Short mmCIF file of C-alpha atoms in Angstrom, two decimals:
data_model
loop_
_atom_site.label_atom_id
_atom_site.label_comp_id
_atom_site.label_asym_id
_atom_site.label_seq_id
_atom_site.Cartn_x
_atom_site.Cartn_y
_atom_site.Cartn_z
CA UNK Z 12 0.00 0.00 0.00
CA UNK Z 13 1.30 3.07 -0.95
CA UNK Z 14 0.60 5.60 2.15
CA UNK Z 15 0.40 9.52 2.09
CA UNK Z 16 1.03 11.62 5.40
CA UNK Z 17 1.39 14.86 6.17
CA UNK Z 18 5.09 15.39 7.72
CA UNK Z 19 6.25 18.40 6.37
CA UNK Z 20 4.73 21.35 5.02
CA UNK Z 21 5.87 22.51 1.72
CA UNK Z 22 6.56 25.89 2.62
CA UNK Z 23 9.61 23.85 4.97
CA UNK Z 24 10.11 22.55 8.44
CA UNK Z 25 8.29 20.91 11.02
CA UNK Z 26 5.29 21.79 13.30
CA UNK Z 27 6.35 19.55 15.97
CA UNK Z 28 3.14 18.76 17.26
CA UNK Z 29 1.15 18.31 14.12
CA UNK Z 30 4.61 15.87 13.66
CA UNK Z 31 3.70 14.02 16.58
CA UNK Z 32 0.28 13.34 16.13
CA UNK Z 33 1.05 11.97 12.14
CA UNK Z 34 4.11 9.86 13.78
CA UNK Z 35 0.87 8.25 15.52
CA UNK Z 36 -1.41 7.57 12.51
CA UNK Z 37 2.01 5.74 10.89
CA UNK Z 38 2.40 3.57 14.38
CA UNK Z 39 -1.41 2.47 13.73
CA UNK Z 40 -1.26 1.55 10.35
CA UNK Z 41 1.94 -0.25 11.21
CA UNK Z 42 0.28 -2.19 13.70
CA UNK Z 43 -2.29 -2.71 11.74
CA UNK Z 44 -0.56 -4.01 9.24
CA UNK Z 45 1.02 -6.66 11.72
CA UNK Z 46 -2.12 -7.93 13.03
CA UNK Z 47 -3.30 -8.76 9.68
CA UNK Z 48 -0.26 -10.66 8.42
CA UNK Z 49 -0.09 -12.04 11.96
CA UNK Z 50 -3.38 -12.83 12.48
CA UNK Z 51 -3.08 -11.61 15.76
CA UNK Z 52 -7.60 -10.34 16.77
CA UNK Z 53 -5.22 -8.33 19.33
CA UNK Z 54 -7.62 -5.42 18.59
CA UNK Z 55 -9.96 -7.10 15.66
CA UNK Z 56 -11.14 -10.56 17.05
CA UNK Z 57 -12.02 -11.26 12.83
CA UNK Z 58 -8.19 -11.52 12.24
CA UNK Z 59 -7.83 -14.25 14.64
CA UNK Z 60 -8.27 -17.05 11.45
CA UNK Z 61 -7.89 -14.63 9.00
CA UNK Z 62 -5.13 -16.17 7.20
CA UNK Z 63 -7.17 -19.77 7.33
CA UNK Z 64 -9.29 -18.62 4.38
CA UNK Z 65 -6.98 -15.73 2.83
CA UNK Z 66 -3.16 -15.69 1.96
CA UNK Z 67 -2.96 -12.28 1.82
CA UNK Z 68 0.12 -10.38 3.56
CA UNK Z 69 0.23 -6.90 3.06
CA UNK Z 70 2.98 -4.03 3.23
CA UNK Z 71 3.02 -0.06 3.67
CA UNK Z 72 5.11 2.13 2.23
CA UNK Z 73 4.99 5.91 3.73
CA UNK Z 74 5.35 9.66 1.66
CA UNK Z 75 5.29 12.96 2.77
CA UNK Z 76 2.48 14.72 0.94
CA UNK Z 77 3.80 18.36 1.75
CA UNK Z 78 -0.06 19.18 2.20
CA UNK Z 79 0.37 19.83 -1.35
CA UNK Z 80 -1.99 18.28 -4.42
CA UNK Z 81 0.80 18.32 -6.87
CA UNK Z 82 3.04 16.65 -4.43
CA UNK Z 83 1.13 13.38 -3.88
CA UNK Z 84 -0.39 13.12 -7.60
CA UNK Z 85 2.85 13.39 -8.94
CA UNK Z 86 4.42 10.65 -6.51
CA UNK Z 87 1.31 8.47 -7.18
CA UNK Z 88 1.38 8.87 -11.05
CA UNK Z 89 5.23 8.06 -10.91
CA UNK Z 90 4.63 4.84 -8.59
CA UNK Z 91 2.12 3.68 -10.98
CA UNK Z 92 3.19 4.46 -14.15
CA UNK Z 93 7.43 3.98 -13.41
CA UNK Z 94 9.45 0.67 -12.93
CA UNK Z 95 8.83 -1.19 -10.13
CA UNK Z 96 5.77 -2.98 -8.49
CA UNK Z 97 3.08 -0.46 -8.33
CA UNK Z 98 0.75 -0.66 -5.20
CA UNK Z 99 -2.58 -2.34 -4.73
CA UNK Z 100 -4.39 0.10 -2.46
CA UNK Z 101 -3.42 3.83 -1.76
CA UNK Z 102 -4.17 5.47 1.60
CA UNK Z 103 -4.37 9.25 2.45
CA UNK Z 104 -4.26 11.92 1.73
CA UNK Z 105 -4.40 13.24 4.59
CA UNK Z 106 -6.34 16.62 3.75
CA UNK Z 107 -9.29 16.69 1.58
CA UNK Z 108 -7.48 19.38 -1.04
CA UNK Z 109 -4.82 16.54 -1.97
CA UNK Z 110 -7.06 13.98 -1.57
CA UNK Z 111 -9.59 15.01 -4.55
CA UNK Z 112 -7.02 14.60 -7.03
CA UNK Z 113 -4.73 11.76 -6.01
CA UNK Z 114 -8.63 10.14 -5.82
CA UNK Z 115 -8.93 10.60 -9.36
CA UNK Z 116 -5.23 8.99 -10.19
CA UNK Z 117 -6.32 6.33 -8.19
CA UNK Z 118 -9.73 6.05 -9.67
CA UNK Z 119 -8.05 5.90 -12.93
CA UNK Z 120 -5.65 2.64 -12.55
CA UNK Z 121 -8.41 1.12 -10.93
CA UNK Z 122 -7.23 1.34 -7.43
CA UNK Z 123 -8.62 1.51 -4.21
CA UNK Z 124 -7.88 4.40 -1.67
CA UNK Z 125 -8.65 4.73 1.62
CA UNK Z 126 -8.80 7.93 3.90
CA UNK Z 127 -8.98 8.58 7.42
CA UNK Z 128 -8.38 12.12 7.45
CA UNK Z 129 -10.76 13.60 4.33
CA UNK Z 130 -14.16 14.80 5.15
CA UNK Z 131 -14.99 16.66 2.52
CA UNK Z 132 -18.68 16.14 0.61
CA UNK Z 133 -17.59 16.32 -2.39
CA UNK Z 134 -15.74 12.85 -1.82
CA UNK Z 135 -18.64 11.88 -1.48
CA UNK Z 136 -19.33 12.04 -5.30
CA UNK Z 137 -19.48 8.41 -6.35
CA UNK Z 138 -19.02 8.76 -10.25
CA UNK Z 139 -16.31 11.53 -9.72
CA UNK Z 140 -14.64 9.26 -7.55
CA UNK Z 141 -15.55 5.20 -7.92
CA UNK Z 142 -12.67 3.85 -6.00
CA UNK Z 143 -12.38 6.07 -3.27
CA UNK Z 144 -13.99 5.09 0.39
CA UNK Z 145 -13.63 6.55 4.18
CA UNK Z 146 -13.46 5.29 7.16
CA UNK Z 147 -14.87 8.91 8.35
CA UNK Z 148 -18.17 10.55 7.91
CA UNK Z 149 -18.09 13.38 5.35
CA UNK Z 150 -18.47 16.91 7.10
CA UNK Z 151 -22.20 17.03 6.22
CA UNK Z 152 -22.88 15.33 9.83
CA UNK Z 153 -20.02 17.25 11.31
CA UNK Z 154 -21.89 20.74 10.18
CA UNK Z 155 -25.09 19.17 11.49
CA UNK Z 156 -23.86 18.60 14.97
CA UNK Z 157 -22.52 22.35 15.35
CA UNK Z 158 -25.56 23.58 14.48
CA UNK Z 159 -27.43 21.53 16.78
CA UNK Z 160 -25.32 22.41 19.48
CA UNK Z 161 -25.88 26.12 18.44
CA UNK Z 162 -29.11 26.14 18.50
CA UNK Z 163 -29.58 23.95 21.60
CA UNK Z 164 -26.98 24.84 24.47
CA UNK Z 165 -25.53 28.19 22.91
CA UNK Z 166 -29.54 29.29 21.93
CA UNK Z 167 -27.83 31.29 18.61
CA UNK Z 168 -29.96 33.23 16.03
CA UNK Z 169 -27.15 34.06 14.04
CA UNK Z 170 -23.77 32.22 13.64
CA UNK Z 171 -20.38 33.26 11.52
CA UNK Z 172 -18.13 30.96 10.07
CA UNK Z 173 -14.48 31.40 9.30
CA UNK Z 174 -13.24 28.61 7.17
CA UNK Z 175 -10.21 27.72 4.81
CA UNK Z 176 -10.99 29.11 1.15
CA UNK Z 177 -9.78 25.36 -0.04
CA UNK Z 178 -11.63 22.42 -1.32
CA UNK Z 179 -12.54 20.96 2.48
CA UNK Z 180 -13.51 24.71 4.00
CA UNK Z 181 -15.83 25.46 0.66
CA UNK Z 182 -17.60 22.25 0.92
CA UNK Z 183 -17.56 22.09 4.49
CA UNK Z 184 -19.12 26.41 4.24
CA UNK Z 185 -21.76 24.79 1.57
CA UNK Z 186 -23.09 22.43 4.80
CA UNK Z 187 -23.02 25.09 6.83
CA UNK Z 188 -25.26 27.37 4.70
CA UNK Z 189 -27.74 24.09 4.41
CA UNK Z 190 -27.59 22.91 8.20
CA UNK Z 191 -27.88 26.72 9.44
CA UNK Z 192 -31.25 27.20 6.90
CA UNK Z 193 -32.22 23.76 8.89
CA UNK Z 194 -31.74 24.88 12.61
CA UNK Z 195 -33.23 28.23 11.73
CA UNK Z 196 -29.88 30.16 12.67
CA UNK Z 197 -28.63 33.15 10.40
CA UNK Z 198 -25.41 32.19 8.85
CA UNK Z 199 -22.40 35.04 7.94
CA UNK Z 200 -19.35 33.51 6.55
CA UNK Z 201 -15.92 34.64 5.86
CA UNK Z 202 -12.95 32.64 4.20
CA UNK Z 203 -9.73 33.03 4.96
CA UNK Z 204 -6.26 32.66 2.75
CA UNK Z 205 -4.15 29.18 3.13
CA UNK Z 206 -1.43 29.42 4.03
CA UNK Z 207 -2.37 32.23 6.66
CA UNK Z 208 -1.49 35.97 5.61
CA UNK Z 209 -1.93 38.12 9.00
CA UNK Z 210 -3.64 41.02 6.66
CA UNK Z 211 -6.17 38.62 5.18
CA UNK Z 212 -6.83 37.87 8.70
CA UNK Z 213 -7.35 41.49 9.87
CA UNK Z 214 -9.53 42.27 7.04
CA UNK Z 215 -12.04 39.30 7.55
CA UNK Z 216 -12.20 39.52 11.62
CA UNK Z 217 -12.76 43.35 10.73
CA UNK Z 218 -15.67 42.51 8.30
CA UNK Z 219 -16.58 39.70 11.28
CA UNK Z 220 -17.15 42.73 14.03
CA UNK Z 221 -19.26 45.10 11.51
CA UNK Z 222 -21.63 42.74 11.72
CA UNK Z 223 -21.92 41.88 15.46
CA UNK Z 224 -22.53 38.45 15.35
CA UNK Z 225 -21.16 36.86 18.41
CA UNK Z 226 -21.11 33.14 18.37
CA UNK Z 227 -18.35 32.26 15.96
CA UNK Z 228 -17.16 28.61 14.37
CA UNK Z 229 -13.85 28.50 12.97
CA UNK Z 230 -13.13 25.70 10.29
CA UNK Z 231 -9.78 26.54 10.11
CA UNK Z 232 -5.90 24.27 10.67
CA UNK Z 233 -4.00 25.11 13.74
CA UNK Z 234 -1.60 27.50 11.87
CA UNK Z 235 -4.56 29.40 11.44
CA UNK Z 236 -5.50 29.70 15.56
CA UNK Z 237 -2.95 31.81 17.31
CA UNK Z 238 -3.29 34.53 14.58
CA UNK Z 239 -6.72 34.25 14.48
CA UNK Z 240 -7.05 34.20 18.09
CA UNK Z 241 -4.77 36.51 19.28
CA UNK Z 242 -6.26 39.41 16.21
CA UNK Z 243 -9.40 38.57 17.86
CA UNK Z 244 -8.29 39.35 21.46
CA UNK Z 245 -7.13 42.37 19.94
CA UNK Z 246 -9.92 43.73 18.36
CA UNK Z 247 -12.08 42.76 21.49
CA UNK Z 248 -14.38 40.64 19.50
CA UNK Z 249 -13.46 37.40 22.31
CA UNK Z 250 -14.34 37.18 26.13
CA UNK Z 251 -17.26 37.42 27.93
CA UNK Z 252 -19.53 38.41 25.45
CA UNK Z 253 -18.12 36.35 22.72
CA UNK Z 254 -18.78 32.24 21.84
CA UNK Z 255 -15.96 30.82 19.94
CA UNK Z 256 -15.85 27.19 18.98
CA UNK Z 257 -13.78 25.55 16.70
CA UNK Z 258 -14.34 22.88 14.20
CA UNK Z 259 -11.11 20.75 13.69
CA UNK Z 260 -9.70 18.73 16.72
CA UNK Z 261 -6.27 20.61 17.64
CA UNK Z 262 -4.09 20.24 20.33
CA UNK Z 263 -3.36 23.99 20.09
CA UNK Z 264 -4.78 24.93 23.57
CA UNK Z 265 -3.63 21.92 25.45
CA UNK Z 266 0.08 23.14 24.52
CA UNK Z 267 -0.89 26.66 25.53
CA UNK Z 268 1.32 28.09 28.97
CA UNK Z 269 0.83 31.49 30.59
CA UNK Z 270 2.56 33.07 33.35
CA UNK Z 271 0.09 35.14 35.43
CA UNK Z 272 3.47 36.83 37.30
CA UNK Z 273 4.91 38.35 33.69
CA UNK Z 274 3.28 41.64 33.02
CA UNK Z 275 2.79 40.79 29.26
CA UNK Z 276 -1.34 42.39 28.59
CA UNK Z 277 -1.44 40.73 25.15
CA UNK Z 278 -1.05 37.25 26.74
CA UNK Z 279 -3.01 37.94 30.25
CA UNK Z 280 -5.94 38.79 27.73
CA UNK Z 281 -5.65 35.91 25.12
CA UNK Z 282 -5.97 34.02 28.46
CA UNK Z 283 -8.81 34.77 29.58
CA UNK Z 284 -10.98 35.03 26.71
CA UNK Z 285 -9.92 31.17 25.74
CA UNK Z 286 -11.30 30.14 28.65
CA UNK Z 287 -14.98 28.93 27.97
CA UNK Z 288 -14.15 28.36 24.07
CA UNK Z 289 -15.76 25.08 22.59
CA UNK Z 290 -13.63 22.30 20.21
CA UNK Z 291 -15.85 20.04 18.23
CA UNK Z 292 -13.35 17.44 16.59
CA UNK Z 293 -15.10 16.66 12.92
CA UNK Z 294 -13.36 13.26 13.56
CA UNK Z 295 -16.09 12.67 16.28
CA UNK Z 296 -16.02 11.60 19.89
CA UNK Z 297 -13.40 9.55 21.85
CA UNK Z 298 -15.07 5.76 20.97
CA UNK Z 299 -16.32 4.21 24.27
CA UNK Z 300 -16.19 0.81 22.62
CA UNK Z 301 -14.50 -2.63 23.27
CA UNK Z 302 -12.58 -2.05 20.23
CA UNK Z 303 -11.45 1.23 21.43
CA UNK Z 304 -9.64 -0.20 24.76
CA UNK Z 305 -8.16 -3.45 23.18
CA UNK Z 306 -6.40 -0.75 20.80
CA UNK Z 307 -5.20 1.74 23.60
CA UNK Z 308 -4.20 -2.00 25.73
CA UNK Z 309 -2.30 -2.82 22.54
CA UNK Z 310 -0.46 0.45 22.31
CA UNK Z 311 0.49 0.80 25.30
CA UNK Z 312 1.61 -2.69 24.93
CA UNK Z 313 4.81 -1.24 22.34
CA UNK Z 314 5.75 0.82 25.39
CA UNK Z 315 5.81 -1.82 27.91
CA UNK Z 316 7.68 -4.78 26.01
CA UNK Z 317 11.39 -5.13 27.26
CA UNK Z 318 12.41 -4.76 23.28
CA UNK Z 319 10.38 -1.27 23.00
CA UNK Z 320 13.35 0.20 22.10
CA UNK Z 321 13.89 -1.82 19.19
CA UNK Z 322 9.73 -1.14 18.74
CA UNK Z 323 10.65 2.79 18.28
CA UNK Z 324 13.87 2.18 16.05
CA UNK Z 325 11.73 0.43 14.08
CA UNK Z 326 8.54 3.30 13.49
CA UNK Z 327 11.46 5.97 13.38
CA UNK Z 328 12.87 4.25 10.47
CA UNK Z 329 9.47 3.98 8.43
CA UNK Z 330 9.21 7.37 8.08
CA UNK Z 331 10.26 8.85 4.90
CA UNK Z 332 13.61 9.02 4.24
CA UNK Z 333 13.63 12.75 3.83
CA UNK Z 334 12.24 13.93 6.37
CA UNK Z 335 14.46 11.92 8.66
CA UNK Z 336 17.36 14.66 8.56
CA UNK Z 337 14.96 17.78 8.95
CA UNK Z 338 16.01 20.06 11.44
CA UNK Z 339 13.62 19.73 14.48
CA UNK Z 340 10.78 17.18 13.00
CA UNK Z 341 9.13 14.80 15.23
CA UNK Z 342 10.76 11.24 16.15
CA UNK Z 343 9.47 9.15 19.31
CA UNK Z 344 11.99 7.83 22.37
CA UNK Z 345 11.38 5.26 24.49
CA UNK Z 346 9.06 6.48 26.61
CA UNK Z 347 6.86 7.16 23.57
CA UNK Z 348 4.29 4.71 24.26
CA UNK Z 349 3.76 5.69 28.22
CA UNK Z 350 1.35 8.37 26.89
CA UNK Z 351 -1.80 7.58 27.15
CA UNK Z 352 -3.22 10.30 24.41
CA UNK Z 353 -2.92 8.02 21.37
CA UNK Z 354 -4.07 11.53 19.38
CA UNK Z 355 -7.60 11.46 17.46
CA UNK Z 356 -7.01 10.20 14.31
CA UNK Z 357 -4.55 7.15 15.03
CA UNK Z 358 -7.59 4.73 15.89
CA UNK Z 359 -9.36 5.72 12.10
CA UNK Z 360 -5.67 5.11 10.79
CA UNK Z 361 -5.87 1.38 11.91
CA UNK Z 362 -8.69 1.13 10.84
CA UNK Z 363 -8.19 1.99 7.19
CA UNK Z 364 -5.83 -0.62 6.99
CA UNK Z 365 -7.87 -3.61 9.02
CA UNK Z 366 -10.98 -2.30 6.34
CA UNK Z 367 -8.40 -2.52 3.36
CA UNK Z 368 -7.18 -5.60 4.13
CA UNK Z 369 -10.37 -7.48 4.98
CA UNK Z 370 -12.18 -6.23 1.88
CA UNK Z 371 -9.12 -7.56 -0.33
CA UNK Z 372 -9.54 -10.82 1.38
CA UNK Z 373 -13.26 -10.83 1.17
CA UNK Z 374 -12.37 -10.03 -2.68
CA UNK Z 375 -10.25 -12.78 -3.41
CA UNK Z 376 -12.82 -15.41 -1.95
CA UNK Z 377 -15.79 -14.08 -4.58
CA UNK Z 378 -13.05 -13.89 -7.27
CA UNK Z 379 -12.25 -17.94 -6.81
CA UNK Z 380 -11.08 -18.20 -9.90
CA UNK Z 381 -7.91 -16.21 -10.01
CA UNK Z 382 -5.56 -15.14 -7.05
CA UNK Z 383 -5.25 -11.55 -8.57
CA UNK Z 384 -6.91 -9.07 -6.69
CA UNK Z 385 -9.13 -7.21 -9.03
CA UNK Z 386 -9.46 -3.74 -7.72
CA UNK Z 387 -13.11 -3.13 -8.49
CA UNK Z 388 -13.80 -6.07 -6.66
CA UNK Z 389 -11.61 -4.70 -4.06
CA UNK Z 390 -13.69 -1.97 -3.61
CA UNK Z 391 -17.13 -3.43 -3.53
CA UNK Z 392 -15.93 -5.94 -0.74
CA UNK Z 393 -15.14 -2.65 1.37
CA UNK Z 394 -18.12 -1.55 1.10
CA UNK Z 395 -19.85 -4.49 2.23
CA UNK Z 396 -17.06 -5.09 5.26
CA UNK Z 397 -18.07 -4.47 8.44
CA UNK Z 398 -15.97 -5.25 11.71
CA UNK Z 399 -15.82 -3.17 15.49
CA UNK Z 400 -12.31 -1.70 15.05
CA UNK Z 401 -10.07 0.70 17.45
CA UNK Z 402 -12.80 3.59 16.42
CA UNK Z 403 -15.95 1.59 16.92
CA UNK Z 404 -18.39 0.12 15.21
CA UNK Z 405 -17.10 0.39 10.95
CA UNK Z 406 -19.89 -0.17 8.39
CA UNK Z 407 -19.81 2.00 5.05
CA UNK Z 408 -22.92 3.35 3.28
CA UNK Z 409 -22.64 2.06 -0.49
CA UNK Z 410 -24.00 5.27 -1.43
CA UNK Z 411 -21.39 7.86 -0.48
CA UNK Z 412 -18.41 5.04 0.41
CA UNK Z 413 -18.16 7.00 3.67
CA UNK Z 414 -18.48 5.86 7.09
CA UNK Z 415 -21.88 5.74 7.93
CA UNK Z 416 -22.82 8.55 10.08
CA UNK Z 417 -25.16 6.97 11.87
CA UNK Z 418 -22.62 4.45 13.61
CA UNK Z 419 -21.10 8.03 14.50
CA UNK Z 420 -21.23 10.54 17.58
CA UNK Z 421 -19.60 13.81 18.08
CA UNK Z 422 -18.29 15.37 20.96
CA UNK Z 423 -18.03 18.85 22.61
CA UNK Z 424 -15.12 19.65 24.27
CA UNK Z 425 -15.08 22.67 26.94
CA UNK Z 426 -11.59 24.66 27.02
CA UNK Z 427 -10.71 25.10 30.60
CA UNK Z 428 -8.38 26.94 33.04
CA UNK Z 429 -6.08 25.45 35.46
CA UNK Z 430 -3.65 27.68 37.24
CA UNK Z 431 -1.28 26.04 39.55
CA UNK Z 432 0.78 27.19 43.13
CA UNK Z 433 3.25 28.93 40.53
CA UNK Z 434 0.85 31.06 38.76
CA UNK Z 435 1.41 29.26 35.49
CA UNK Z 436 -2.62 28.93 33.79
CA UNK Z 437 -2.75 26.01 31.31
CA UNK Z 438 -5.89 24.75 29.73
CA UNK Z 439 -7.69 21.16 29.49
CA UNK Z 440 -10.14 19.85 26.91
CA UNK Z 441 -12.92 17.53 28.63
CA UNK Z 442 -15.42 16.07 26.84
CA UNK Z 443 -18.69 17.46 28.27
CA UNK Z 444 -21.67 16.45 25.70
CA UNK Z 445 -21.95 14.26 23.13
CA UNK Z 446 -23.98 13.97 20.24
CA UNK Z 447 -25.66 11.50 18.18
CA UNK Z 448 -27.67 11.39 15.12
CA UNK Z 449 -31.24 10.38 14.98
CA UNK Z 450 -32.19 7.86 12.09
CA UNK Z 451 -32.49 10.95 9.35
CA UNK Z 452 -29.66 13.17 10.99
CA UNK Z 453 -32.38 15.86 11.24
CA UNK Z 454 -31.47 15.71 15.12
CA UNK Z 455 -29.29 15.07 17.43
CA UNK Z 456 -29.63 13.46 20.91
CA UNK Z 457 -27.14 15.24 23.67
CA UNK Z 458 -25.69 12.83 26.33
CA UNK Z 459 -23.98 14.67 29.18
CA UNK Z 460 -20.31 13.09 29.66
CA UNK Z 461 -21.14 13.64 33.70
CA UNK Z 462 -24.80 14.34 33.55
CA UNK Z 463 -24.76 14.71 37.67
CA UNK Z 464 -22.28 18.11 37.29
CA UNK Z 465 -23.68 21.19 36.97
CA UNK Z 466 -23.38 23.38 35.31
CA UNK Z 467 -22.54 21.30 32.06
CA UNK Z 468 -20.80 23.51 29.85
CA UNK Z 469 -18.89 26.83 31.02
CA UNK Z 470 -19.05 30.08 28.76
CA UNK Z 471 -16.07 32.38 28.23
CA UNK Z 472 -17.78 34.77 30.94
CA UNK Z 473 -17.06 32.11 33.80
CA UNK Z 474 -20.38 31.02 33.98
CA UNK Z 475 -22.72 28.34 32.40
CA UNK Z 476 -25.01 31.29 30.65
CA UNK Z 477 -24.29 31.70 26.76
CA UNK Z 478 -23.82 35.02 25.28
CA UNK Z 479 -26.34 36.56 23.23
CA UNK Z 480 -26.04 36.31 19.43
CA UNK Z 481 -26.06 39.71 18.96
CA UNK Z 482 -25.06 42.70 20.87
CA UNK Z 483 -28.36 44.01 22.67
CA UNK Z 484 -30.55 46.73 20.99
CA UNK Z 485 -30.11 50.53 22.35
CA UNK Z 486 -32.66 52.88 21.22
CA UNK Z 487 -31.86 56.38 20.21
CA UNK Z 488 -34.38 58.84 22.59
CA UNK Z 489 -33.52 61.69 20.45
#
């Protein structure tokens, strides 16, 4: 399988943390990857006799797609069309932008690909796409869920979006505009330049206070937040009388440190009017399943394993050769595995694999007649493949060749202060609601993560009582 990951940006160097979490998605697939030619049902009890009824063995191979189209079609075309074995399955990439077209290459040869990352619609398109599937619902449920949560905790008439003018912010604005006209909530949107430009920024946040909507969803990549975020302190359009939420799982504000003793107002005021935002990760909740645990058991199980040093030489050296000597860019130690956070995407990593690799086996058993895995056939079988992986329950809808949303939930995080003896504030993330989908995804059911606390969900005011939409009417007496 020919795999495409996000190390690098093309623009040069690493962002150590984004590093760290796609050093995780290669671990999963890697482990994946050994459970199937293993047969080990460590995590997937279906791949205990696997290899009693298929021969299959597979192997990955891992690129760096620069978060750039022309990067991963042009290594694709070249791996297909050059000397060499070409690959049976391609997965990634790992943002909707360079997924679209490296889809099409793929869709061309014949070949499956697989994402875990891509929530885009418009992947969604069957004819424009016939061999691509997801292990991840598209963002139409993700847009749905927001807007629910809008209109049911936050109470918002109006709501502004700031999104990335690429393929996934357009498509994701486009279920915006349809899930706002749904929930009955006002929609203003404003795209913003990728990569970030601090001007472009300026002039959209400026546009975003004429109008004086106050609950705001950002659809934007974490180089995007501490520009956007700290312009927005700035212009006083965040705090108390502000609701911020953002739409793409980050670990920005768990990484975030502020010394209440340094007299630095910029920071003392980007502190406080964090506090209270909202994170809804569009890859959904934390999976409270048995598949779930057995994953973070196995894991953890690298770590603890006298020869998990050899366990780490081994990951460091699967990732791509040239981004192995780049000045500052993410490779685990020892201790690697100790961490409990296995990051949100690495269980739908596995899992792209495991659904890959059972599909090609289900494939070869209809195809009896020749041991060459046909790719159509490839694909079909992954659509009808269903197993409980590490991020739940897997079942695709034939329709879209995404996961099916309805085997889905979504969660709210709440972003929290914690100052300790030293006067240093840092910020946690708990899950406080999550949502799931009614049979039509016309609604959404909220289950409280602790439904004895009170209050549930805390504001950026302090207190558990949203902020009005819109700043309150004054009438002129004159």
């Amino acid at each position: 399988m020919a795999t495409y990951l996000g190390f690098s940006r093309a623009s040069g160097g690493c962002d150590i943390p984004q590093a760290s979490k796609i050093y995780k998605e290669l671990v999963a697939m890697e482990l994946a990857v050994h459970h199937f030619n293993h047969g080990l049902g460590t995590v997937v009890p279906e791949l205990e006799q696997v290899h009693d009824w298929c021969p299959l063995r597979f192997s990955a191979e891992y690129h760096d797609s620069q978060y750039t189209p022309s990067v991963v079609v042009q290594s694709l075309t070249e791996k297909l069309a050059g000397v060499g074995q070409p690959p049976c399955a391609v997965v990634g990439a790992r943002t909707s932008s360079s997924t679209g077209p490296s889809a099409i290459v793929s869709g061309v040869y014949g070949l499956p690909q697989m994402s875990f990352t891509a929530t885009s619609p418009e992947l969604s398109d069957r004819f424009k796409y016939p061999s691509f599937a997801r292990v991840v619902p598209a963002d139409d449920a993700a847009a749905g869920a927001a807007m629910h949560f809008f209109e049911q905790v936050v109470h918002s008439s109006h709501v502004a979006l700031l999104y990335i003018n690429d393929s996934f912010g357009n498509h994701y604005h486009q279920a915006f505009q349809h899930q706002a006209a749904q929930h009955n909530i006002v929609p203003v949107s404003f795209p913003l330049a990728f990569p970030p430009d601090p001007h472009d920024v300026q002039q959209q946040l400026l546009q975003l206070q004429a109008t004086g909507v106050r609950h705001i969803l950002m659809v934007v990549f974490s180089s995007h937040l501490e520009l956007l975020l700290t312009q927005a302190t700035e212009l006083q359009i965040m705090g108390p009388n502000y609701f911020w939420m953002t739409g793409i799982s980050t670990t920005y504000f768990n990484n975030l440190q502020f010394d209440n003793a340094a007299e630095n107002a910029t920071q003392a005021a980007l502190a406080s009017a964090i506090q209270g935002m909202a994170i809804l990760p569009e890859f959904g909740a934390k999976p409270n399943s048995d598949g779930y645990h057995r994953f973070l058991e196995a894991w953890h199980s690298l770590g603890n394993d006298t020869t998990g040093g050899d366990a780490v030489d081994y990951f460091n050296r699967k990732i791509p050769r040239a981004i192995r000597g780049v000045e500052n860019c993410f490779q685990a130690d020892a201790e690697f595995f100790s961490n409990n956070d296995t990051g949100s995407t690495a269980h739908f990593a596995y899992d792209s694999i495991i659904s890959m690799a059972l599909g090609a086996c289900q494939a070869l058993v209809h195809n009896s007649t020749s041991f060459f895995l046909d790719g159509a056939q490839h694909m079909a079988s992954i659509l009808n493949t269903t197993f409980e992986g590490a991020s739940g329950i897997v079942r695709m809808d034939p329709a879209t060749a995404s996961r099916d949303p309805l085997r889905f939930s979504y969660a709210v995080l709440n972003v929290l202060p914690q100052t300790n003896d030293d006067g240093i504030t840092t910020f946690t993330t708990p899950e406080i609601i999550v949502m799931e989908p009614n049979a039509a995804l016309t609604d959404w059911r909220l289950v409280y993560k602790d439904p004895h606390q009170q209050p549930h969900f805390i504001f950026q005011d302090g207190t558990s009582h949203p902020p009005p939409s819109l700043p309150p009417i004054t009438v002129d007496m004159n």
